[in-house]
Amino acid sequence: MTDNGDGAPLIELENVNKYFGTLHVLKDINLTVSRGEVLVVIGPSGGGKSTLCRTMNRLETIDSGKIIFDGRELPAEGRALAALRSEVGMVFQQFNLFAHKTIRENVTLGPTKVRKTPKEQADKRAMELLERVGIANQADKYPAQLSGGQQQRAAIARALAMDPKMVLFDEPTSALDPEMVQEVLDVMIGLARDGMTMVVVTHEMGFARRAANRVVFMADGQIVEETTPDEFFTNPKTDRAKDFLSKILTH
Amino acid sequence: MDELIQYGPFLAEGFLENIKLALVAGVISLIFGTVLVSMRVSPTPVLRAAGTIYVNVVRNTPLTLVLAFSALGLSDTLGLTFSTVPRVNSFWVVGLGLAAYTSAFVCEALRSGINTVPLGQAEAARSIGLTFMQSLTLIILPQAFRSVIAPLGSVMIAMIKNTTVATAGGYLADAAANMKEVFDTTGASIPIFLGIVLAFMAVTLPVGYFTGWLARRLAVVR
Ligand SMILES: Nc1ncnc2c1ncn2[C@@H]1O[C@H](COP(=O)(O)OP(=O)(O)O)[C@@H](O)[C@H]1O
Ligand SMILES: [Mg+2]
């Protein structure tokens, strides 16, 4: 565990509710993530983890409640919303690299088009980031030419290129072959060490124990437990959590 | 055969008009079709509705009526003219009418291309802070376009052949109009028919091959 997570609140969710039609997917969620904190969200499939993550950069709208990011309520639309999203990085399970652009272009697109960074400067920064995630030698390839692990590391570099205040990870290693999981987790652990604020949906217990400050266990749209990683994995309080842990620990 | 040689230059002159019409309609319909599809996928309901109505009306109206409407309705009645020279005016009436018609098909081809682009591409674009227009023009449309180059080629081939109904818009100088004029004096002639067919094939076949080649070359690998 790292020693960050003692800063002021960066994002606060207050009584957030979300429905898909009649399905109540987020039920009165109250959650605060502090600057520099690494929060792991864990729980059974369909519990609302992705939706929770996606409300934080408004890829999903909410039906009631409030989300305050960096002291301001999330803007509803337009340029203000685009500006907010540029400050919140997102890493997807399926990588979602721009298929028609090279890895380098994937990383420079945001800075040049959103931040209007000059191209040479964006290129230089992209190469530094690709170096950092260990795929600088793949810069001029297209996403489909890379392994899943390399693609996900490129996606992390793309998110970091915007110098985000926070990065959301939605099951970043779930689509990877087992031998590629660690290379991605290593990058994420490095990021956590450097003090990045992170919300990570994952079932990787190793990552949670090494990098997370806090674990939130989510089921049926509710936060069922909220505690430290050690406490959660060794001494879960609720039956739901015990049941869930027994399932992920046995395979 | 003699009549083909005798009237060849006259017919070729007409065919050149078909090519000019096709160039005008091709360029404009690609641009306007892209605008239309942007409207159809836009988050603004009014734009979406306008795009949908336009496409459904134009695509389901016979081309001859679209052209007649351009000539009689827009040009004659509403006084929308492009030139004081009647021949030049008719050329633009027909060229733009054909472009307006073809745009609906370009729009629908592009829209099916947009449907091949995974939702995650747009989400990733939005999540780095691109606006709707930036996501569309930088991420979605370039991929959509590449996936429908071959169908767009078919739309263009149909459009090239459609230039032969220019008469419906009052433009009486294309190959079909000239052919009819010749037939009025010589009677129907198989060689002339075949000559014109070959002239069109000489243009449309390469368009088909070229777009097929381009489609393979530019395909987005996922
Ligand atoms: N776009 C959507 N439309 C309708 N239902 C959805 C949509 N996205 C998710 N859901 C439903 O919402 C619930 C929560 O989904 P999700 O947030 O993806 O859970 P998790 O990430 O924990 O597996 C599930 O029942 C899922 O089927
Ligand atoms: Mg999920």
XYZ file of C-alpha atoms and ligand atoms in Angstrom:
501
model
C 0.000 0.000 0.000
C 1.147 3.498 -0.800
C 1.073 6.411 1.589
C -1.083 8.693 -0.537
C -4.776 9.259 -0.104
C -4.713 11.910 2.572
C -5.485 14.886 0.313
C -8.633 16.927 -0.080
C -11.628 15.439 -1.912
C -11.217 15.349 -5.692
C -14.529 13.757 -6.577
C -17.605 13.431 -4.403
C -20.761 11.505 -5.187
C -23.791 12.433 -3.120
C -26.932 10.302 -3.133
C -26.382 9.293 -6.732
C -29.145 7.263 -8.340
C -29.156 5.819 -11.815
C -31.763 3.784 -13.651
C -31.654 1.914 -16.931
C -35.362 1.949 -17.677
C -36.853 0.402 -14.584
C -33.605 -1.217 -13.501
C -32.168 0.644 -10.503
C -28.439 0.360 -11.191
C -26.960 2.836 -8.709
C -28.783 3.132 -5.404
C -28.053 6.193 -3.312
C -24.325 6.090 -3.796
C -22.225 8.242 -1.485
C -18.537 8.110 -2.198
C -15.579 10.442 -1.965
C -12.213 9.955 -3.601
C -9.394 12.128 -2.292
C -6.529 13.571 -4.269
C -3.819 10.998 -4.683
C -6.029 8.201 -3.490
C -6.288 4.818 -5.192
C -9.734 3.318 -4.833
C -10.466 -0.221 -5.926
C -14.056 -1.131 -6.749
C -14.805 -4.803 -6.574
C -17.951 -6.889 -6.739
C -20.057 -9.343 -8.702
C -20.831 -8.817 -12.360
C -23.881 -6.644 -12.978
C -23.465 -4.898 -9.656
C -23.067 -1.465 -11.225
C -19.273 -1.028 -11.085
C -18.890 0.056 -14.699
C -21.855 2.359 -14.451
C -20.407 3.948 -11.320
C -17.116 4.488 -13.093
C -18.781 5.918 -16.188
C -20.887 8.409 -14.255
C -17.667 9.983 -12.992
C -16.864 11.401 -16.440
C -20.490 11.533 -17.465
C -20.321 8.813 -20.070
C -23.499 7.899 -18.205
C -25.882 10.548 -16.913
C -27.406 10.204 -13.459
C -31.059 10.499 -12.506
C -30.645 12.134 -9.124
C -27.936 13.171 -6.718
C -24.810 15.185 -7.290
C -21.309 14.570 -8.533
C -18.747 17.207 -7.637
C -15.369 17.048 -9.313
C -12.602 19.375 -8.241
C -15.067 21.642 -6.464
C -17.589 21.906 -9.307
C -20.639 19.927 -10.243
C -20.141 17.918 -13.446
C -21.222 20.020 -16.428
C -24.180 18.621 -18.346
C -23.024 19.060 -21.917
C -21.083 20.946 -24.534
C -17.595 22.353 -24.241
C -17.651 22.411 -20.451
C -18.344 18.684 -20.405
C -15.611 18.016 -22.980
C -13.221 20.071 -20.854
C -14.126 18.059 -17.770
C -13.591 14.781 -19.588
C -10.161 15.913 -20.668
C -9.255 16.093 -16.970
C -10.551 12.624 -16.174
C -8.706 9.852 -17.956
C -10.499 6.632 -18.779
C -9.074 3.211 -19.512
C -11.517 0.654 -20.884
C -11.673 -3.108 -20.664
C -11.568 -3.330 -24.483
C -8.752 -0.715 -24.800
C -10.704 1.243 -27.448
C -7.597 2.586 -29.153
C -8.452 4.542 -32.295
C -8.180 1.783 -34.867
C -7.233 3.983 -37.833
C -4.441 5.813 -36.041
C -0.966 4.753 -34.999
C -0.093 4.361 -31.340
C 1.750 7.676 -31.421
C -1.247 9.408 -33.031
C -3.550 7.854 -30.447
C -1.456 9.484 -27.737
C -0.995 12.883 -29.404
C -4.566 13.356 -30.635
C -6.008 14.617 -27.350
C -3.187 17.054 -26.547
C -3.108 18.534 -30.071
C -6.882 18.751 -30.632
C -8.159 19.460 -27.134
C -5.268 21.272 -25.492
C -3.873 22.751 -28.739
C -0.386 21.621 -27.752
C 2.078 22.158 -30.632
C 2.697 18.942 -32.512
C 6.428 18.582 -31.757
C 5.791 19.067 -28.076
C 2.932 16.549 -28.095
C 5.131 14.078 -29.991
C 7.928 14.424 -27.496
C 5.583 13.919 -24.571
C 3.939 10.943 -26.303
C 7.303 9.262 -26.698
C 8.120 9.877 -23.026
C 4.824 8.302 -22.016
C 5.219 5.365 -24.368
C 8.713 4.908 -22.923
C 7.240 4.937 -19.455
C 4.707 2.218 -20.280
C 7.387 0.270 -22.144
C 6.174 0.376 -25.747
C 8.126 3.256 -27.286
C 9.343 0.853 -29.980
C 5.736 0.249 -31.093
C 4.902 3.931 -31.609
C 4.371 3.778 -35.348
C 2.319 0.604 -35.417
C -1.452 0.400 -35.552
C -3.393 -0.923 -32.551
C -4.319 -4.194 -34.259
C -0.606 -4.982 -34.658
C -0.033 -4.959 -30.883
C -0.762 -7.567 -28.224
C -3.591 -6.899 -25.799
C -1.180 -5.975 -23.022
C 0.638 -3.529 -25.281
C -2.639 -2.023 -26.438
C -3.790 -1.482 -22.886
C -0.499 0.156 -21.982
C -0.906 2.429 -25.009
C -4.404 3.271 -23.811
C -2.969 4.240 -20.428
C -0.397 6.450 -22.166
C -3.218 8.050 -24.170
C -5.088 8.849 -20.950
C -1.959 10.217 -19.254
C -1.146 12.463 -22.214
C -3.982 14.741 -21.135
C -2.352 15.208 -17.713
C -5.593 14.145 -16.058
C -6.374 14.861 -12.433
C -7.787 11.356 -12.089
C -7.842 8.163 -14.127
C -10.728 5.699 -14.189
C -9.949 2.068 -14.997
C -12.843 -0.241 -15.840
C -11.563 -3.812 -15.561
C -8.365 -2.939 -17.434
C -6.982 -6.471 -17.336
C -10.141 -8.543 -17.777
C -9.826 -8.830 -21.558
C -6.148 -9.812 -21.434
C -4.483 -13.182 -21.758
C -3.196 -14.157 -18.307
C 0.465 -13.691 -19.238
C -0.181 -10.032 -20.107
C -2.004 -9.033 -16.960
C 1.062 -8.260 -14.897
C 2.683 -5.891 -17.405
C -0.409 -3.709 -17.277
C -0.736 -3.931 -13.492
C 2.920 -2.924 -13.150
C 2.254 0.266 -15.089
C -0.757 0.967 -12.885
C 1.189 0.327 -9.694
C 3.851 2.770 -10.914
C 1.152 5.333 -11.552
C -0.271 4.847 -8.072
C 3.200 5.280 -6.576
C 3.545 8.569 -8.440
C 0.471 9.861 -6.653
C -2.147 9.653 -9.416
C -5.743 9.627 -8.203
C -7.218 6.383 -9.480
C -10.538 4.587 -9.415
C -9.959 1.010 -10.479
C -12.628 -1.594 -11.095
C -10.733 -4.854 -10.836
C -10.718 -8.287 -9.283
C -6.926 -8.347 -9.120
C -6.328 -8.852 -5.446
C -2.573 -8.416 -5.822
C -3.068 -4.964 -7.268
C -5.596 -4.010 -4.607
C -3.275 -5.084 -1.807
C -0.195 -3.419 -3.241
C -1.627 -0.176 -4.603
C -5.060 0.594 -3.170
C -5.787 2.809 -0.204
C -9.351 1.707 -0.003
C -11.629 -1.001 -1.345
C -15.284 -0.528 -2.108
C -17.374 -3.676 -2.459
C -20.376 -3.125 -4.678
C -23.336 -5.410 -5.268
C -26.849 -4.802 -6.619
C -26.126 -1.128 -7.165
C -25.113 -0.478 -3.581
C -21.877 0.028 -1.736
C -21.951 -2.891 0.647
C -18.525 -2.519 2.257
C -15.902 0.171 2.266
C -12.618 -0.567 3.974
C -8.873 -1.114 3.586
C -7.662 -3.828 1.212
C -6.165 -5.923 4.009
C -9.300 -5.718 6.061
C -11.494 -6.535 3.099
C -9.585 -9.562 1.895
C -8.785 -11.054 5.295
C -11.831 -10.068 7.281
C -14.881 -9.236 5.159
C -17.820 -8.110 7.224
C -20.869 -8.969 5.135
C -22.090 -12.306 3.848
C -22.258 -10.898 0.300
C -18.552 -10.045 0.427
C -17.605 -13.375 2.010
C -19.578 -15.230 -0.607
C -18.034 -13.178 -3.421
C -14.487 -13.619 -2.119
C -14.904 -17.348 -1.737
C -15.812 -17.475 -5.431
C -12.924 -15.401 -6.760
C -10.432 -17.114 -4.476
C -11.305 -20.623 -5.569
C -10.504 -20.191 -9.266
C -21.717 1.430 -88.167
C -21.579 4.405 -90.525
C -23.983 6.435 -88.444
C -21.823 5.866 -85.351
C -18.826 7.278 -87.203
C -20.871 10.098 -88.697
C -22.504 11.185 -85.433
C -19.618 10.077 -83.204
C -18.288 13.585 -82.464
C -21.775 14.878 -81.677
C -22.413 11.966 -79.336
C -18.983 12.320 -77.742
C -19.723 15.963 -77.069
C -22.867 14.852 -75.273
C -20.979 12.205 -73.335
C -18.551 14.845 -72.128
C -21.550 16.635 -70.607
C -22.452 13.442 -68.730
C -18.942 13.347 -67.325
C -19.084 16.991 -66.292
C -22.454 16.457 -64.599
C -21.059 13.390 -62.834
C -18.071 15.343 -61.547
C -20.265 18.124 -60.197
C -22.773 15.723 -58.626
C -20.008 13.431 -57.316
C -18.067 16.109 -55.466
C -21.117 17.896 -54.093
C -22.965 14.727 -53.054
C -19.944 13.431 -51.134
C -19.750 16.698 -49.216
C -23.486 17.151 -48.707
C -23.979 13.444 -47.917
C -21.384 13.815 -45.151
C -23.222 16.856 -43.807
C -26.491 14.916 -43.904
C -25.106 11.940 -42.023
C -23.618 14.277 -39.427
C -27.097 15.673 -38.952
C -28.594 12.207 -38.699
C -26.274 11.158 -35.883
C -26.124 14.528 -34.131
C -27.303 14.916 -30.542
C -29.618 17.773 -31.613
C -33.142 16.420 -32.268
C -34.017 19.154 -34.790
C -30.978 18.383 -36.940
C -31.623 14.658 -36.679
C -35.230 15.103 -37.764
C -34.294 17.401 -40.647
C -31.702 14.920 -41.907
C -34.091 12.003 -41.637
C -36.905 13.795 -43.443
C -34.613 14.965 -46.216
C -33.184 11.505 -46.833
C -36.543 9.762 -46.750
C -38.225 12.228 -49.067
C -35.424 12.481 -51.604
C -34.472 8.824 -51.620
C -38.063 7.774 -52.278
C -38.748 10.267 -55.045
C -37.998 9.214 -58.637
C -34.946 11.056 -59.942
C -36.845 12.407 -62.938
C -39.225 14.136 -60.534
C -36.373 15.534 -58.450
C -34.854 17.001 -61.596
C -38.165 18.278 -62.929
C -38.802 19.881 -59.560
C -35.361 21.509 -59.627
C -36.021 22.916 -63.085
C -39.698 23.866 -62.835
C -40.108 24.454 -59.133
C -36.835 25.994 -58.048
C -35.517 27.545 -61.194
C -38.633 28.644 -63.104
C -41.128 29.325 -60.326
C -38.924 30.478 -57.464
C -36.485 32.135 -59.818
C -33.400 30.386 -58.471
C -30.989 30.747 -61.394
C -27.297 30.034 -61.714
C -26.687 31.774 -65.004
C -28.460 33.982 -67.521
C -27.363 31.622 -70.278
C -30.178 29.029 -70.348
C -27.876 26.164 -71.284
C -25.463 26.908 -68.448
C -28.337 27.400 -66.025
C -29.836 24.037 -66.984
C -26.479 22.359 -66.494
C -26.294 23.564 -62.896
C -29.961 22.838 -62.215
C -29.422 19.240 -63.285
C -25.977 18.901 -61.677
C -27.214 20.185 -58.335
C -30.489 18.263 -58.568
C -28.547 15.082 -59.170
C -26.213 15.986 -56.298
C -29.192 16.585 -53.993
C -30.593 13.177 -54.967
C -27.304 11.288 -54.709
C -26.502 12.893 -51.337
C -29.306 10.899 -49.738
C -27.673 7.669 -50.902
C -24.199 8.817 -49.843
C -25.674 9.653 -46.435
C -27.198 6.224 -46.026
C -24.015 4.445 -47.147
C -22.023 6.463 -44.615
C -24.584 5.769 -41.923
C -24.211 2.044 -42.406
C -20.458 2.667 -42.140
C -20.932 4.484 -38.853
C -22.775 1.434 -37.575
C -19.655 -0.677 -38.170
C -17.579 1.554 -35.873
C -17.651 0.080 -32.358
C -19.295 2.257 -29.710
C -16.059 2.165 -27.728
C -14.352 4.347 -30.339
C -16.784 7.192 -29.708
C -16.559 6.686 -25.946
C -12.777 6.813 -26.036
C -12.970 9.960 -28.160
C -15.329 11.625 -25.740
C -13.320 10.531 -22.742
C -10.188 12.379 -23.890
C -12.281 15.535 -24.190
C -13.075 15.688 -27.895
C -16.303 17.524 -28.677
C -19.068 15.823 -30.622
C -17.912 17.373 -33.896
C -14.293 16.424 -33.238
C -15.220 12.830 -32.390
C -17.275 12.658 -35.544
C -14.754 14.179 -37.927
C -11.555 12.751 -36.434
C -12.607 9.312 -35.233
C -16.010 8.119 -36.429
C -16.336 9.389 -40.010
C -12.803 8.440 -41.117
C -13.433 4.858 -39.987
C -16.990 4.841 -41.342
C -15.802 6.164 -44.700
C -13.146 3.476 -45.042
C -15.631 0.737 -44.358
C -18.035 1.886 -47.092
C -15.710 2.831 -49.943
C -16.990 -0.050 -52.068
C -20.704 0.736 -51.507
C -19.933 4.417 -52.142
C -18.389 3.292 -55.428
C -21.723 1.686 -56.314
C -23.543 4.901 -55.420
C -21.175 6.819 -57.703
C -21.646 4.330 -60.553
C -25.423 4.683 -60.246
C -25.014 8.458 -60.204
C -22.879 8.425 -63.373
C -25.562 6.438 -65.192
C -28.238 8.728 -63.763
C -26.728 11.668 -65.636
C -28.584 10.329 -68.679
C -31.913 11.574 -67.345
C -30.630 15.155 -67.470
C -33.358 15.859 -70.017
C -35.905 15.657 -67.219
C -34.305 18.755 -65.758
C -34.315 20.545 -69.069
C -30.686 19.923 -69.973
C -30.786 18.681 -73.539
C -27.090 18.331 -74.310
C -26.018 15.011 -72.805
C -25.296 11.758 -74.652
C -28.829 10.403 -74.181
C -30.414 13.615 -75.467
C -28.034 13.712 -78.433
C -28.711 10.039 -79.138
C -32.419 10.706 -79.224
C -31.853 13.619 -81.568
C -29.829 11.404 -83.904
C -32.445 8.646 -83.765
C -35.102 11.170 -84.724
C -33.334 11.599 -88.059
C -31.704 8.187 -88.680
C -33.990 5.861 -86.728
C -32.714 3.621 -83.938
C -29.194 2.357 -84.449
C -27.676 -0.603 -82.615
C -24.064 0.570 -83.137
C -24.885 3.936 -81.593
C -26.533 2.230 -78.624
C -23.522 0.007 -78.132
C -21.103 2.875 -78.576
C -22.722 4.817 -75.773
C -22.941 1.746 -73.545
C -19.223 1.140 -74.050
C -18.446 4.779 -73.289
C -20.270 4.519 -69.945
C -18.616 1.205 -69.137
C -15.245 2.760 -69.862
C -15.933 5.117 -66.985
C -17.962 3.042 -64.539
C -15.879 -0.151 -64.636
C -12.686 1.653 -63.536
C -14.656 3.449 -60.811
C -15.764 0.043 -59.519
C -12.271 -1.442 -59.669
C -10.641 1.603 -58.148
C -13.030 1.827 -55.206
C -12.720 -1.920 -54.631
C -8.934 -1.594 -54.539
C -9.095 1.454 -52.298
C -11.492 -0.331 -49.944
C -9.021 -3.175 -49.476
C -6.076 -0.828 -49.117
C -7.685 1.447 -46.542
C -9.623 -1.167 -44.579
C -9.422 -0.564 -40.825
C -8.011 -3.614 -39.076
C -9.511 -4.209 -35.644
N -26.594 0.711 -21.443
C -27.316 -0.093 -20.646
N -28.633 -0.264 -20.854
C -29.380 -1.044 -20.044
N -28.880 -1.715 -18.999
C -27.583 -1.601 -18.732
C -26.724 -0.782 -19.537
N -25.467 -0.857 -19.047
C -25.535 -1.672 -17.983
N -26.790 -2.112 -17.780
C -27.244 -2.994 -16.684
O -26.934 -2.334 -15.477
C -26.482 -3.253 -14.511
C -25.117 -2.831 -14.024
O -24.194 -2.977 -15.074
P -22.663 -2.636 -14.929
O -22.513 -1.272 -14.364
O -22.038 -2.895 -16.251
O -22.167 -3.702 -13.875
P -20.722 -4.294 -13.604
O -19.733 -3.419 -14.264
O -20.610 -4.299 -12.119
O -20.722 -5.677 -14.150
C -26.505 -4.614 -15.171
O -27.706 -5.248 -14.805
C -26.503 -4.289 -16.647
O -27.161 -5.287 -17.367
Mg -18.339 -3.865 -15.782
